[in-house]
Amino acid sequence: MSRKSPGPTADSDTDNGSDNGTGTGTGTGTGRRRSRRALSAVRRWIVTAPGTYIWLTVLFVTTVLLHRTTPAFEHGASDGSSGGPSWDPVRPLISGVLWIDGGHWLPYAVLFTVFHATAEHWLGTLRWLAVAVLAHVLAVLLGEGVLGWAVRYGDASPSAGNTAEVGVSYALAGVVAVLTYRVPHPWRYVYAFAVLVFYGVPLAADGRTVTDLGHVTAVLTGLACYRLTRGARSPGRREASSPRKRRAPSQEKTERPAAQ
């Protein structure tokens, strides 16, 4: 009987963990568990949105390279000047997804996490990527077309043809807009109105630019991608629909004896 040790061992472990009744050991263990849960949640958030964070990694590398190069290279990479007017849509289409306008990566990391990662979790990587690509491509093509038309008919200087739309803001605007369909009613209309005002006011102002036109084009493209959002449900809706499926068999079992 004296050899039984569960009681004393448990008490001693409790005493050691609580640091002689002070509770510091228990508090430290709780803090560590919370930290592990937080790190696990962050890791899960990143792993389940691979497209967003691979893109962010590429942007981080190009941003570091941009800051480490000479000012001449940075100027050439940012405006794409080549010595004469040209309207090549391929250059802005490619450079627009590889470089950050202004060279500040951290604000875009926050925006990507809030909007791009949320949309990728909701839509899936392929549909999220489709929205981002459509918004970027249509915005760039329309912007380049309007710029070329303005230069041709004298509404803009010939040197404006060398200005490339560099930046990831078009794809971001399209994804921000498509998230309208994730917001529940009636807040969906409030969200859509806020997005249209945020991107539409600069276009309506006197100092509007081709970039402002591109942002509005990207927003309208994102809103037009409603069909891509069909079938994408939030976790709350999935949990709400699963108990119904589970209750259906039990209801059938209880109703059959009554019918007989």
Coordinates of C-alpha atoms in Angstrom, one line a residue, residues 65-232:
L65 CA 16.6 44.4 -55.1
L66 CA 15.1 47.7 -56.0
H67 CA 16.5 49.4 -52.9
R68 CA 19.9 47.9 -53.4
T69 CA 20.3 49.0 -57.0
T70 CA 21.4 52.3 -58.4
P71 CA 18.9 55.2 -58.7
A72 CA 19.1 55.0 -62.5
F73 CA 18.0 51.3 -62.5
E74 CA 15.3 52.1 -60.0
H75 CA 14.0 55.0 -62.1
G76 CA 14.0 52.8 -65.2
A77 CA 12.2 49.9 -63.4
S78 CA 9.6 52.2 -62.0
D79 CA 8.7 54.2 -65.1
G80 CA 9.9 51.9 -67.9
S81 CA 11.4 54.7 -69.9
S82 CA 13.1 53.5 -73.1
G83 CA 13.9 56.8 -74.9
G84 CA 10.8 57.1 -77.0
P85 CA 7.0 56.9 -76.9
S86 CA 5.7 53.3 -77.0
W87 CA 2.6 51.6 -75.9
D88 CA 3.5 48.0 -75.2
P89 CA 0.9 46.4 -73.0
V90 CA 3.1 43.4 -72.2
R91 CA 5.6 45.4 -70.2
P92 CA 3.1 46.9 -67.7
L93 CA 1.2 43.6 -67.5
I94 CA 4.3 41.8 -66.3
S95 CA 6.0 44.5 -64.3
G96 CA 2.8 45.4 -62.5
V97 CA 2.8 42.1 -60.6
L98 CA 6.5 42.1 -59.8
W99 CA 7.1 45.6 -58.4
I100 CA 5.5 47.7 -55.7
D101 CA 4.9 51.3 -56.6
G102 CA 6.8 53.4 -54.0
G103 CA 9.0 50.5 -52.7
H104 CA 7.3 50.1 -49.3
W105 CA 6.6 46.4 -48.8
L106 CA 5.2 46.2 -45.2
P107 CA 1.9 48.2 -45.9
Y108 CA 1.2 45.8 -48.8
A109 CA 1.9 42.8 -46.6
V110 CA -0.9 44.0 -44.3
L111 CA -3.2 44.7 -47.3
F112 CA -2.5 41.3 -48.8
T113 CA -3.2 39.5 -45.5
V114 CA -6.5 41.4 -45.0
F115 CA -7.9 41.2 -48.5
H116 CA -6.0 38.8 -50.7
A117 CA -5.6 36.0 -48.1
T118 CA -9.2 36.4 -47.0
A119 CA -10.4 36.1 -50.6
E120 CA -8.2 33.1 -51.3
H121 CA -9.5 31.3 -48.2
W122 CA -13.0 32.0 -49.3
L123 CA -12.8 31.4 -53.1
G124 CA -9.9 29.0 -53.3
T125 CA -6.6 29.7 -55.0
L126 CA -7.7 29.3 -58.6
R127 CA -10.8 31.5 -58.4
W128 CA -9.0 34.1 -56.3
L129 CA -6.2 34.2 -58.9
A130 CA -8.7 34.5 -61.7
V131 CA -10.3 37.6 -60.1
A132 CA -6.9 39.2 -59.5
V133 CA -5.6 38.5 -63.0
L134 CA -8.8 39.7 -64.7
A135 CA -8.8 42.9 -62.7
H136 CA -5.1 43.6 -63.4
V137 CA -5.2 42.8 -67.1
L138 CA -8.4 44.7 -67.9
A139 CA -7.3 47.7 -65.9
V140 CA -3.8 47.8 -67.5
L141 CA -5.2 47.3 -71.0
L142 CA -7.8 50.1 -70.6
G143 CA -5.3 52.4 -69.1
E144 CA -2.8 51.9 -71.8
G145 CA -5.4 52.3 -74.5
V146 CA -6.7 55.6 -73.0
L147 CA -3.1 56.8 -72.6
G148 CA -2.2 55.9 -76.2
W149 CA -5.4 57.6 -77.5
A150 CA -4.6 60.8 -75.5
V151 CA -1.1 60.9 -76.8
R152 CA -2.2 60.3 -80.4
Y153 CA -4.8 63.1 -80.4
G154 CA -2.7 65.6 -78.5
D155 CA -4.4 65.4 -75.1
A156 CA -1.2 64.2 -73.5
S157 CA 2.4 64.8 -74.1
P158 CA 4.3 62.1 -76.2
S159 CA 6.6 61.4 -73.1
A160 CA 3.5 60.1 -71.3
G161 CA 3.7 57.1 -73.5
N162 CA 6.7 55.9 -71.6
T163 CA 4.9 55.8 -68.3
A164 CA 4.1 52.3 -67.3
E165 CA 1.5 51.3 -64.7
V166 CA 3.7 49.6 -62.2
G167 CA 2.2 48.2 -59.0
V168 CA -0.1 45.6 -57.6
S169 CA -2.9 47.9 -56.7
Y170 CA -5.2 47.0 -59.6
A171 CA -5.4 43.3 -58.6
L172 CA -5.9 44.4 -55.0
A173 CA -8.8 46.7 -56.0
G174 CA -10.5 43.9 -57.9
V175 CA -10.2 41.5 -54.9
V176 CA -11.4 44.2 -52.5
A177 CA -14.4 44.6 -54.7
V178 CA -15.2 40.9 -55.1
L179 CA -15.2 40.5 -51.3
T180 CA -18.5 42.5 -51.4
Y181 CA -20.2 39.1 -52.0
R182 CA -18.7 37.7 -48.8
V183 CA -20.2 40.4 -46.6
P184 CA -23.7 39.4 -45.3
H185 CA -26.8 41.5 -46.0
P186 CA -27.5 44.4 -45.4
W187 CA -23.9 45.4 -44.8
R188 CA -23.0 44.2 -48.2
Y189 CA -24.4 47.3 -49.8
V190 CA -22.6 49.5 -47.3
Y191 CA -19.3 47.8 -48.1
A192 CA -19.9 48.1 -51.8
F193 CA -20.8 51.8 -51.5
A194 CA -17.6 52.5 -49.4
V195 CA -15.4 50.7 -52.0
L196 CA -17.0 52.7 -54.9
V197 CA -16.6 56.0 -53.1
F198 CA -13.0 55.2 -52.1
Y199 CA -11.9 54.4 -55.6
G200 CA -14.4 56.6 -57.5
V201 CA -13.7 60.0 -55.8
P202 CA -10.2 60.3 -57.2
L203 CA -11.5 59.6 -60.7
A204 CA -14.2 62.3 -60.4
A205 CA -11.7 64.9 -59.1
D206 CA -9.9 67.4 -61.3
G207 CA -6.5 65.7 -60.9
R208 CA -7.7 62.3 -62.2
T209 CA -5.1 60.1 -63.8
V210 CA -4.9 56.9 -65.8
T211 CA -4.2 55.1 -62.6
D212 CA -7.5 56.3 -61.1
L213 CA -9.3 55.0 -64.2
G214 CA -7.5 51.7 -63.8
H215 CA -8.6 51.4 -60.2
V216 CA -12.2 52.0 -61.0
T217 CA -12.0 49.5 -63.9
A218 CA -10.5 46.9 -61.5
V219 CA -13.3 47.5 -59.0
L220 CA -16.0 47.0 -61.6
T221 CA -14.2 43.9 -62.8
G222 CA -14.2 42.5 -59.3
L223 CA -17.9 43.3 -58.9
A224 CA -18.6 41.6 -62.3
C225 CA -17.0 38.3 -61.0
Y226 CA -20.1 37.4 -59.0
R227 CA -20.4 34.0 -60.8
L228 CA -17.0 33.0 -59.5
T229 CA -18.2 33.5 -56.0
R230 CA -21.1 31.1 -56.3
G231 CA -20.6 28.0 -54.2
A232 CA -18.0 29.8 -52.0

